[in-house]
Amino acid sequence: MLRLLWLFAVLDAVLLLDTGMLFPRESSSRELKELSGLWVFRADKSPNRNQGFERAWYKSRLGETGPVIDMPVPASYNDITQDSTLRDFIGWVWYEREVVVPARWITDEGTRVVLRVGSAHYYSVVWVNGEKVTEHAGGHLPFEAEIGSLIQKDRIHPCRITIAVNNTLTLETLPPGTIQHMNDPIKYPDGYFVQNTYFDFFNYAGIHRPVLLYTTPKVYVDDITVVTDFLDNTGFVRYQVSVKGAATATLKVTLMDKDGHCVASSNEASGVLKVVDVKLWWPYLMHENPGYLYSMEVHLMAADERSTYEDVYALPVGIRTVKVTNTQFLINNKPFYFHGVNKHEDSDIRGKGLDWPLIVKDFNLMKWLGANSFRTSHYPYAEEILQMCDRHGIVVIDECPGVGIKDIRSFGNASLAHHLDVMDELVRRDKNHPSVVMWSVANEPAAEMQPAALYFKTLITHTKALDPTRPVTFITDSNYARDKGWPPVKQIVPDKQCGSSSQIVQAPYVDVVCVNSYFSWYHDPGHLEVIPIQLNAQFENWYGKYQKPIIQSEYGADAVPGLHSDPPMMFTEEYQNAVLRSYHDIFDQKRKQYVIGELIWNFADFMTAQGITRVVGNKKGIFTRQRQPKAGAFILKERYWRLANETGKLPPWTKYPCSL
Ligand code: GCB
């Protein structure tokens, strides 16, 4: 009974956003039209970057107001041409696409037509046939607009979609940045400015995820929330369906197993479905049948004086629980050890654009490696990736784009309000993914600054209220990381603001302590011998103070593939190997106590801004950017399979991981 009451209480956590953001799926009542492919494109290179708005480029075809080029969607625009001014462009770019909309979508008054952008970095304004339909701040989450009435106005011409996207980062964006105008005429051309950022990845921009049109009936399933639990052999799926478009509707909710058999059903908009002989959702390598998903089919029926409406939406549901103790992370009440990776959405040519071959390759590599988890460093990844995680049992720490919050002005009210909105959007989008087991609200902010304390208290409390079922963390750098000279903290932080370590702010509120450290790299470079003592001290210090389980959320070293030296020297594959081995020795001592995970930095090499510490990007990948293994990948593979053998329950086919 207590369990059921808890499930009810949990669903009362109300998102402040007034609409849902269900992933668009086809069903007998919903159609979908993907707009991936070639769009026309122009960067607004006018001095104030504002010509597009001044001359209303959205009013007519983009090709009529100036030159245009082909631009693939989804993709970052930066690496598509040979033009360095486009690669490094700051400001508004314009995309346009004409779409022939099925006649029925226009004539059928009972149909809603929705335009959805999976993500566009950073700020977007969208017009349909010259009329503005929406705008959105934030580069990593979806947004939508209903456009039915607009396309009905002009039934003859194809529907023209114009999207202006601006990649400028300011003190109040997430991630933050600053625009610096260089006014010295002896050093810089007239009107010269640069974008400063305080994070270590290239600020790729453009329409990064699919754009599509989809339909629903006028009365439709707007959102579904599920929270799951189990007791012995019985699973519980507490659900809530929110309906839009009518005050009343009849619902039928059916939970189907993988074979299509109904295991529970209900006619209520909210309730608890009981599943006998439940098949739990388990992580990869923890169970012989990982990633088990049920399908919750919601069937809506409604009527008004003009028509009847029927809507069908099927949501994949994994039944599992997550709990944290002083020393353990429990999935389905069993200790889970994160042996995984940090990733980036990053690859040659398409930058941060969603790319299925890359996604599938990365999952194959993670499984080859024996990785059971990853963190979405440093922003929310495409929902398509989370769906893969659900199906393959890969556990996710879901991070918001709160990276590089280093300037005291980024702790103001406007920044906080935006950060809270982003958490709302993130939880709204990802709340139903069983693979998501923890929220990360930020990476290495300058948490020692005085206003950060209240900022993070509010942020973490807010996130816990949004979703009381998942632990919350924020990623901190070890005390040493501040010395690494990057990002240029000292230039942007008035000295007086620097207090002691970021421990002050983080640990009291988070459920799990996540620490990044780069011993023998940014601190004591070249001195591998310091790793054991410093890593040991790091763990003892954090655990001693807060008695919370710890994840080593980043560690690693750059290795230029093919560069060798023995004894090891920095940037060689041997040095990367040595760093890994040294860290692993300490992990092996502490994981028996309170260390609950290790995530290598990074899965693959990735592009960064140009700078004196980066040789065409960050080379801390254990795979190259083209996904070929460096020597370190084999060390990690051996270790992860050994850990899996020790801590998990391997299916027979994984006895010979080399053949995977
Ligand atoms: C970090 C950051 C990550 C960097 C990494 C590095 O602490 O979280 O974004 O890429 O260090 O390689 O410096």
XYZ file of C-alpha atoms and ligand atoms in Angstrom:
673
model
C 0.000 0.000 0.000
C 2.791 2.378 0.946
C 4.373 1.595 -2.362
C 1.220 2.575 -4.227
C 0.850 5.781 -2.256
C 4.415 6.642 -3.151
C 3.722 6.017 -6.817
C 0.742 8.379 -6.654
C 2.704 11.054 -4.861
C 5.398 10.887 -7.472
C 3.053 11.619 -10.323
C 1.834 14.737 -8.595
C 5.154 16.349 -9.418
C 3.857 18.766 -12.016
C 5.883 20.124 -14.854
C 5.464 23.820 -15.308
C 5.283 23.447 -19.072
C 1.712 23.295 -20.264
C 2.114 20.816 -23.092
C 3.721 17.427 -23.461
C 6.541 16.563 -25.848
C 5.843 12.969 -26.817
C 8.211 11.568 -29.416
C 6.376 11.667 -32.749
C 5.318 8.141 -33.697
C 3.163 6.847 -36.469
C 0.001 5.029 -35.466
C -3.376 4.287 -36.974
C -4.354 7.875 -36.090
C -1.046 9.704 -36.647
C 0.902 10.321 -39.837
C 4.396 11.598 -40.169
C 6.360 13.370 -42.870
C 10.128 13.598 -42.399
C 11.755 16.708 -43.803
C 15.319 15.416 -43.657
C 17.365 16.024 -46.764
C 18.358 19.147 -48.637
C 17.221 22.560 -47.510
C 18.264 25.897 -48.996
C 20.525 27.976 -46.823
C 22.118 31.357 -46.392
C 24.276 32.772 -43.614
C 23.489 36.415 -42.902
C 26.957 37.899 -43.201
C 25.792 41.508 -42.980
C 27.801 43.519 -40.413
C 25.052 43.423 -37.765
C 23.882 39.954 -38.876
C 20.393 41.372 -39.003
C 19.704 41.908 -42.679
C 17.458 38.831 -42.816
C 15.076 40.391 -40.308
C 15.368 43.923 -41.711
C 14.541 42.697 -45.201
C 12.079 40.040 -44.042
C 13.703 37.100 -45.809
C 10.923 34.886 -44.491
C 8.319 36.711 -46.589
C 9.373 35.155 -49.884
C 11.506 32.300 -51.120
C 15.035 32.570 -49.755
C 16.445 32.198 -53.275
C 14.645 35.415 -54.254
C 16.434 37.581 -51.691
C 19.999 36.558 -52.445
C 22.316 33.627 -53.107
C 21.601 30.306 -51.429
C 23.451 27.012 -51.100
C 22.360 23.422 -50.455
C 22.412 22.433 -46.806
C 21.674 18.962 -45.438
C 19.308 18.582 -42.496
C 20.054 17.223 -39.969
C 23.694 18.378 -39.801
C 25.802 21.179 -38.447
C 26.503 23.641 -41.236
C 30.071 24.345 -40.097
C 32.009 21.610 -41.901
C 29.834 21.249 -44.997
C 31.652 23.761 -47.225
C 35.296 24.794 -47.762
C 34.527 28.255 -46.441
C 36.238 28.965 -43.105
C 33.984 31.975 -42.542
C 31.000 29.623 -42.508
C 32.794 27.143 -40.248
C 33.479 29.904 -37.742
C 30.334 31.902 -38.414
C 28.590 33.690 -35.544
C 25.046 34.951 -36.008
C 21.886 34.145 -37.925
C 21.707 31.518 -40.635
C 18.571 30.881 -42.641
C 17.143 27.535 -43.727
C 14.180 26.994 -46.007
C 12.283 24.021 -47.324
C 9.080 23.703 -49.332
C 6.830 20.791 -48.546
C 3.885 19.331 -50.347
C 1.367 18.550 -47.658
C -1.114 15.702 -48.248
C -4.477 17.197 -49.239
C -6.277 15.339 -46.472
C -4.181 17.052 -43.825
C -5.477 20.357 -45.113
C -9.093 19.568 -45.837
C -9.855 17.404 -42.810
C -10.938 19.778 -40.084
C -10.490 17.076 -37.466
C -6.739 16.884 -38.060
C -3.977 18.816 -36.299
C -0.753 19.361 -38.218
C 2.329 19.905 -36.084
C 5.772 21.070 -37.173
C 8.489 19.667 -34.950
C 12.171 20.514 -34.817
C 14.210 17.846 -32.999
C 16.807 20.480 -32.105
C 18.464 23.530 -33.647
C 21.440 25.226 -32.074
C 21.020 27.733 -30.449
C 18.121 30.158 -30.915
C 15.468 29.501 -33.541
C 12.655 31.452 -35.140
C 10.249 29.551 -37.378
C 7.893 30.864 -40.076
C 5.387 29.014 -42.212
C 4.395 30.727 -45.441
C 5.895 33.936 -44.103
C 4.086 33.916 -40.766
C 5.944 33.384 -37.537
C 4.823 30.234 -35.732
C 7.272 29.862 -32.886
C 10.681 30.641 -31.431
C 12.848 28.643 -29.100
C 15.909 29.167 -26.940
C 18.255 26.234 -26.440
C 20.133 24.007 -28.797
C 19.494 20.460 -27.600
C 15.803 19.941 -27.057
C 12.782 19.719 -29.355
C 10.158 22.333 -30.012
C 6.893 22.326 -31.942
C 4.207 24.517 -33.437
C 0.747 23.715 -34.682
C 0.523 24.953 -38.260
C -2.771 23.543 -39.584
C -4.580 26.883 -39.833
C -1.691 28.464 -41.713
C -1.429 25.815 -44.365
C -5.177 25.893 -44.815
C -4.968 29.546 -45.856
C -2.961 28.682 -48.961
C -4.040 25.366 -50.362
C -2.453 25.836 -53.773
C 1.229 26.393 -53.100
C 3.584 24.060 -51.288
C 4.024 24.961 -47.647
C 7.202 27.044 -47.151
C 9.051 26.517 -43.894
C 11.727 29.052 -42.955
C 13.920 28.590 -39.910
C 16.442 31.207 -38.773
C 19.008 29.852 -36.327
C 21.464 31.884 -34.282
C 24.439 30.241 -32.554
C 25.414 33.262 -30.457
C 26.036 32.366 -26.826
C 25.604 34.996 -24.136
C 25.927 35.114 -20.379
C 22.348 33.923 -20.110
C 22.341 31.067 -22.597
C 23.092 27.434 -21.724
C 25.917 26.886 -22.285
C 26.927 30.482 -21.647
C 29.429 32.492 -23.657
C 30.352 36.077 -24.388
C 30.747 38.116 -27.542
C 33.885 40.190 -27.458
C 34.224 43.158 -29.806
C 37.839 43.925 -30.740
C 37.967 47.647 -31.201
C 41.721 48.205 -31.661
C 42.025 49.255 -35.343
C 45.736 48.450 -35.343
C 45.097 44.813 -34.537
C 41.659 43.987 -35.921
C 39.506 44.828 -38.923
C 36.535 47.147 -38.498
C 33.610 45.539 -36.641
C 35.628 42.468 -35.611
C 34.221 40.288 -32.859
C 34.715 36.797 -31.474
C 32.595 34.334 -29.534
C 34.210 33.258 -26.262
C 33.039 29.988 -24.787
C 34.124 28.229 -21.618
C 33.635 24.646 -22.695
C 35.834 22.222 -24.563
C 33.901 21.293 -27.687
C 33.264 23.018 -30.973
C 30.169 25.214 -30.946
C 28.597 23.379 -33.874
C 25.409 24.966 -35.108
C 22.453 24.506 -37.396
C 19.491 22.158 -37.484
C 20.937 19.150 -35.695
C 18.006 16.787 -35.459
C 15.164 15.839 -37.785
C 12.462 18.321 -38.693
C 9.114 16.764 -39.392
C 5.440 17.295 -39.786
C 3.049 15.005 -37.989
C -0.643 14.810 -37.478
C -2.919 14.024 -34.597
C -6.681 14.220 -34.361
C -8.050 17.472 -32.912
C -8.617 15.628 -29.647
C -5.386 13.886 -28.826
C -3.076 12.314 -26.301
C -0.830 15.213 -25.337
C 1.373 13.571 -22.739
C 1.925 10.353 -20.837
C 3.937 9.939 -17.646
C 4.891 6.563 -16.255
C 6.586 5.654 -12.998
C 7.390 2.039 -12.314
C 8.004 -0.188 -9.321
C 7.827 -3.862 -8.432
C 7.347 -6.154 -5.475
C 8.420 -9.760 -5.767
C 7.041 -10.917 -9.114
C 4.558 -8.119 -9.586
C 5.354 -4.964 -11.527
C 3.493 -1.675 -11.073
C 3.150 0.925 -13.783
C 1.630 4.095 -12.456
C 0.591 6.216 -15.403
C -1.084 9.449 -16.206
C -2.436 10.417 -19.617
C -3.150 14.005 -20.440
C -5.625 14.756 -23.167
C -5.968 17.984 -25.127
C -8.709 19.263 -27.384
C -11.750 18.176 -25.370
C -12.971 18.288 -21.819
C -13.889 14.620 -21.853
C -12.649 11.602 -23.694
C -12.844 7.870 -23.286
C -9.539 6.117 -22.804
C -8.368 2.569 -23.045
C -4.864 1.909 -21.765
C -3.320 -1.464 -22.562
C 0.074 -2.745 -21.563
C 1.449 -5.292 -24.034
C 4.459 -7.530 -23.580
C 7.087 -8.050 -26.276
C 5.043 -10.795 -27.887
C 2.042 -8.541 -28.206
C 0.057 -10.111 -25.353
C -1.974 -7.801 -23.155
C -0.680 -8.010 -19.583
C -2.782 -5.262 -17.984
C -5.348 -2.690 -18.986
C -7.478 0.140 -17.676
C -10.096 2.653 -18.784
C -8.899 5.492 -16.608
C -6.762 8.509 -17.469
C -4.532 7.669 -14.561
C -3.998 4.648 -12.419
C -1.737 1.736 -11.655
C -1.331 -1.239 -13.956
C -0.332 -4.449 -12.219
C 1.877 -6.809 -14.132
C 2.114 -10.367 -12.861
C 5.309 -12.295 -13.576
C 6.904 -9.029 -14.488
C 9.924 -8.939 -16.769
C 12.079 -6.161 -15.390
C 14.171 -3.750 -17.429
C 17.814 -4.630 -16.765
C 21.038 -2.983 -17.890
C 23.279 -4.575 -20.491
C 25.572 -7.217 -18.929
C 23.572 -7.294 -15.697
C 21.034 -9.819 -16.895
C 20.666 -12.294 -19.717
C 17.701 -10.390 -21.106
C 18.578 -6.683 -20.859
C 16.417 -3.794 -22.015
C 13.029 -5.526 -21.791
C 10.316 -3.143 -22.928
C 6.561 -3.341 -22.683
C 4.400 -1.187 -24.902
C 1.733 0.987 -23.364
C -0.943 1.592 -25.941
C -3.216 4.487 -25.256
C -6.409 4.565 -27.263
C -8.492 7.718 -27.032
C -12.018 8.262 -28.255
C -13.958 11.511 -28.128
C -16.782 13.241 -29.910
C -18.177 16.713 -30.389
C -21.165 17.972 -32.316
C -19.187 17.841 -35.572
C -17.180 14.689 -35.452
C -15.720 11.738 -33.594
C -12.026 11.470 -32.840
C -9.771 8.530 -32.244
C -6.126 8.763 -31.268
C -3.619 5.983 -30.668
C -0.167 6.376 -29.151
C 2.192 3.575 -28.076
C 4.839 4.316 -25.453
C 7.686 1.851 -24.722
C 7.827 1.171 -20.979
C 10.621 -0.470 -19.015
C 9.756 -1.551 -15.478
C 12.634 -0.897 -13.104
C 13.575 0.955 -9.952
C 16.538 3.150 -9.050
C 17.759 3.834 -5.522
C 20.862 5.303 -3.968
C 22.337 4.412 -0.576
C 25.448 5.804 1.125
C 27.642 3.458 -0.805
C 25.651 1.960 -3.652
C 23.606 2.655 -6.743
C 20.787 0.132 -6.950
C 18.891 -0.842 -10.061
C 16.045 -3.231 -9.220
C 17.540 -3.395 -5.714
C 20.823 -4.836 -7.024
C 24.119 -2.909 -6.921
C 24.958 -1.375 -10.273
C 28.527 -0.353 -11.117
C 28.846 2.147 -13.970
C 31.617 0.964 -16.293
C 31.073 3.297 -19.160
C 32.006 6.274 -21.236
C 31.423 9.964 -21.721
C 30.377 10.828 -25.227
C 29.787 13.768 -27.504
C 27.472 14.159 -30.432
C 30.351 14.761 -32.813
C 31.731 13.402 -36.045
C 33.429 14.338 -39.288
C 31.462 16.503 -41.721
C 28.049 16.368 -40.024
C 29.344 17.815 -36.705
C 26.492 17.381 -34.244
C 23.887 16.329 -36.798
C 21.980 13.129 -36.019
C 23.415 10.317 -38.082
C 22.040 6.755 -37.889
C 25.159 4.940 -39.166
C 27.187 6.731 -36.490
C 24.651 5.984 -33.761
C 24.539 2.275 -34.577
C 28.326 2.099 -34.892
C 28.728 3.744 -31.492
C 26.337 1.281 -29.869
C 28.233 -1.605 -31.427
C 31.476 -0.142 -30.111
C 30.070 0.379 -26.625
C 28.863 -3.214 -26.536
C 32.198 -4.462 -27.886
C 33.901 -2.511 -25.127
C 31.650 -3.993 -22.464
C 30.387 -0.520 -21.511
C 27.086 -0.589 -19.648
C 26.511 3.164 -19.398
C 27.301 6.669 -20.603
C 26.800 10.231 -19.570
C 25.358 12.679 -22.093
C 28.244 15.085 -21.583
C 27.557 18.026 -21.910
C 23.998 18.414 -23.198
C 20.907 16.299 -23.883
C 21.445 13.876 -26.754
C 18.920 13.021 -29.430
C 15.929 11.102 -28.149
C 16.615 8.505 -30.844
C 19.831 7.705 -28.921
C 17.950 7.294 -25.644
C 15.538 4.940 -27.384
C 18.526 2.818 -28.418
C 19.674 2.854 -24.775
C 16.239 1.695 -23.624
C 16.309 -1.194 -26.083
C 19.907 -2.245 -25.471
C 19.963 -1.692 -21.717
C 22.611 1.029 -21.779
C 22.271 3.150 -18.631
C 22.305 6.944 -19.014
C 23.231 9.893 -16.843
C 21.232 12.597 -18.586
C 23.018 15.945 -18.526
C 21.580 19.356 -19.321
C 23.657 21.930 -21.245
C 24.838 23.622 -18.050
C 28.480 23.473 -19.060
C 31.018 26.263 -18.764
C 29.132 28.355 -16.214
C 32.233 30.240 -15.156
C 31.293 33.907 -15.131
C 29.666 35.329 -12.042
C 27.135 37.135 -14.227
C 25.834 33.739 -15.372
C 24.484 33.074 -11.891
C 21.898 35.863 -12.129
C 18.117 35.514 -12.103
C 17.703 35.384 -15.864
C 20.269 32.601 -16.161
C 18.678 30.642 -13.358
C 15.207 31.055 -14.852
C 16.466 29.705 -18.170
C 18.298 26.840 -16.493
C 15.083 25.870 -14.688
C 13.161 26.006 -17.981
C 15.744 23.766 -19.612
C 15.418 21.241 -16.784
C 11.633 21.339 -17.275
C 12.057 20.664 -20.977
C 14.618 17.936 -20.380
C 12.557 16.088 -17.775
C 9.433 16.475 -19.890
C 11.200 14.885 -22.853
C 13.134 12.122 -21.082
C 11.061 11.204 -18.012
C 9.748 7.956 -19.481
C 13.068 6.452 -20.571
C 14.014 3.521 -18.327
C 17.638 3.929 -19.416
C 17.808 7.383 -17.821
C 18.717 6.765 -14.179
C 20.043 10.139 -13.032
C 19.841 13.829 -13.970
C 22.990 15.932 -14.134
C 22.232 19.626 -13.791
C 25.675 21.009 -14.684
C 29.292 20.257 -15.490
C 32.123 21.933 -13.605
C 30.499 25.292 -12.927
C 32.478 27.834 -10.940
C 30.610 26.577 -7.913
C 32.907 28.261 -5.448
C 31.499 31.665 -6.355
C 29.230 33.065 -3.751
C 25.941 33.231 -5.756
C 26.385 29.659 -6.963
C 25.234 28.229 -3.642
C 21.689 29.514 -3.914
C 21.640 28.957 -7.672
C 22.408 25.247 -7.355
C 20.274 24.721 -4.317
C 17.305 26.077 -6.290
C 18.213 24.115 -9.391
C 18.673 20.782 -7.659
C 15.603 21.187 -5.465
C 13.568 22.086 -8.545
C 14.823 19.031 -10.439
C 14.038 16.713 -7.540
C 10.547 18.153 -7.334
C 10.068 17.596 -11.070
C 11.132 13.991 -10.772
C 11.358 12.482 -7.300
C 12.080 9.058 -8.800
C 15.596 9.748 -10.027
C 18.709 10.879 -8.206
C 20.262 14.196 -9.169
C 23.918 15.038 -9.514
C 26.151 17.790 -10.707
C 29.582 17.146 -12.063
C 32.425 18.768 -10.232
C 36.079 19.145 -11.059
C 38.524 17.941 -8.456
C 40.315 20.806 -6.715
C 43.279 20.390 -8.967
C 41.411 20.898 -12.197
C 41.337 24.650 -11.706
C 45.045 24.771 -12.363
C 44.832 23.377 -15.801
C 44.668 26.789 -17.419
C 41.591 25.867 -19.387
C 39.015 27.198 -19.467
C 40.541 30.576 -18.720
C 38.795 30.860 -15.400
C 41.157 33.418 -14.029
C 40.435 35.901 -16.817
C 36.726 35.953 -16.276
C 36.339 35.448 -12.563
C 37.135 38.408 -10.379
C 39.655 37.013 -7.905
C 37.677 38.068 -4.855
C 34.879 35.694 -5.789
C 37.029 32.596 -5.558
C 36.426 30.776 -2.336
C 37.452 27.248 -1.558
C 36.462 24.195 -3.528
C 33.235 23.476 -5.313
C 32.472 20.890 -2.661
C 30.767 23.612 -0.652
C 27.896 23.846 -3.034
C 27.572 20.497 -4.587
C 27.637 17.790 -2.055
C 24.888 18.775 0.388
C 22.169 18.564 -2.279
C 23.171 15.909 -4.753
C 22.471 12.209 -4.311
C 25.639 10.982 -5.972
C 28.973 12.795 -6.046
C 30.442 12.932 -9.557
C 34.080 13.999 -9.819
C 36.261 14.764 -12.821
C 40.032 14.683 -12.387
C 43.037 14.715 -14.682
C 45.973 13.870 -12.428
C 49.307 13.802 -14.270
C 47.740 15.765 -17.100
C 46.522 19.251 -16.272
C 48.225 19.052 -12.909
C 51.720 17.576 -12.577
C 51.860 16.954 -16.323
C 54.033 13.983 -17.200
C 54.161 12.690 -13.609
C 52.283 9.430 -13.688
C 53.619 8.567 -10.254
C 51.318 11.127 -8.570
C 48.108 9.432 -9.693
C 47.711 6.830 -6.910
C 48.243 9.254 -4.053
C 46.157 12.052 -5.524
C 43.292 9.836 -6.629
C 43.205 8.079 -3.305
C 43.126 11.450 -1.517
C 40.352 12.677 -3.793
C 38.096 9.752 -2.965
C 38.822 9.719 0.763
C 38.294 13.439 0.985
C 34.920 13.444 -0.765
C 33.580 10.357 0.908
C 34.907 11.359 4.295
C 33.065 14.657 4.060
C 29.730 13.614 2.627
C 29.271 9.836 2.856
C 27.735 9.698 -0.580
C 28.602 7.259 -3.334
C 31.079 8.585 -5.893
C 31.375 8.229 -9.643
C 34.640 9.124 -11.336
C 32.745 10.982 -14.008
C 35.826 11.900 -16.106
C 39.467 10.836 -16.247
C 41.826 10.287 -19.143
C 44.666 11.663 -21.218
C 45.124 12.851 -24.794
C 46.677 10.327 -27.168
C 47.505 11.207 -30.753
C 46.821 7.919 -32.540
C 50.031 6.311 -33.735
C 52.266 8.381 -31.472
C 54.465 6.104 -29.354
C 57.074 6.343 -26.656
C 58.376 4.031 -23.993
C 58.845 5.066 -21.242
C 55.561 6.831 -21.823
C 55.381 10.518 -22.675
C 52.337 12.740 -22.780
C 50.219 12.501 -25.944
C 51.407 8.980 -26.799
C 49.197 5.909 -26.726
C 51.484 4.457 -24.032
C 50.889 7.452 -21.773
C 47.117 7.159 -22.175
C 47.402 3.452 -21.305
C 49.485 4.204 -18.229
C 47.002 6.809 -16.963
C 44.141 4.380 -17.411
C 45.935 1.548 -15.614
C 46.916 3.740 -12.708
C 43.385 5.026 -12.229
C 42.028 1.493 -12.504
C 44.208 0.269 -9.647
C 42.649 2.787 -7.286
C 39.132 2.210 -8.646
C 39.593 -1.464 -7.813
C 40.337 -0.616 -4.196
C 37.509 1.867 -3.799
C 34.764 0.169 -5.751
C 34.520 -2.376 -2.954
C 33.673 0.548 -0.665
C 31.802 3.546 -2.101
C 32.995 4.215 -5.661
C 30.066 3.228 -7.859
C 31.365 3.973 -11.303
C 34.012 5.058 -13.750
C 33.373 6.861 -17.015
C 36.324 7.369 -19.338
C 36.892 10.766 -20.908
C 36.245 10.260 -23.765
C 34.665 7.594 -25.918
C 36.029 9.195 -29.110
C 38.179 12.139 -30.150
C 36.076 15.212 -30.819
C 36.348 18.666 -32.311
C 37.020 21.724 -30.167
C 37.657 25.398 -30.733
C 41.207 26.055 -31.937
C 43.740 26.695 -29.189
C 47.249 25.936 -28.106
C 46.268 22.867 -26.080
C 44.241 21.213 -28.819
C 45.709 19.587 -31.943
C 42.684 19.570 -34.278
C 40.428 18.747 -31.383
C 40.513 16.881 -28.100
C 42.371 13.581 -28.397
C 41.323 11.938 -25.143
C 39.173 9.459 -27.051
C 39.913 5.781 -26.723
C 38.570 5.661 -30.272
C 39.582 8.125 -32.944
C 36.983 10.475 -34.313
C 36.560 7.933 -37.130
C 35.839 5.270 -34.465
C 39.037 3.235 -34.773
C 40.436 1.902 -31.481
C 43.581 3.292 -29.904
C 45.579 1.001 -27.622
C 43.607 2.301 -24.629
C 40.391 0.849 -26.046
C 41.755 -2.675 -25.607
C 42.758 -1.985 -22.006
C 39.303 -0.724 -21.254
C 37.655 -3.608 -23.073
C 39.527 -6.163 -21.027
C 38.682 -4.332 -17.826
C 34.993 -3.777 -18.585
C 34.401 -7.423 -19.490
C 36.219 -8.464 -16.328
C 34.028 -6.102 -14.275
C 30.937 -7.388 -16.030
C 31.925 -10.956 -15.231
C 32.399 -10.017 -11.609
C 29.381 -7.813 -11.067
C 26.832 -8.902 -13.646
C 25.196 -11.946 -15.058
C 26.348 -12.552 -18.579
C 24.290 -14.264 -21.187
C 26.061 -17.254 -22.800
C 26.711 -15.425 -26.067
C 28.886 -12.897 -24.279
C 31.421 -15.505 -23.177
C 33.521 -14.618 -26.172
C 33.261 -10.852 -26.357
C 35.981 -10.669 -29.001
C 33.615 -12.122 -31.531
C 30.955 -9.507 -30.865
C 36.819 18.475 -18.419
C 35.576 18.823 -19.123
C 35.527 18.284 -20.549
C 36.886 18.465 -21.203
C 37.911 17.673 -20.420
C 39.326 17.872 -21.009
O 36.907 18.544 -17.229
O 34.415 18.440 -18.431
O 34.541 18.973 -21.259
O 36.891 18.094 -22.546
O 37.950 18.132 -19.095
O 39.755 17.067 -21.830
O 39.935 18.871 -20.651
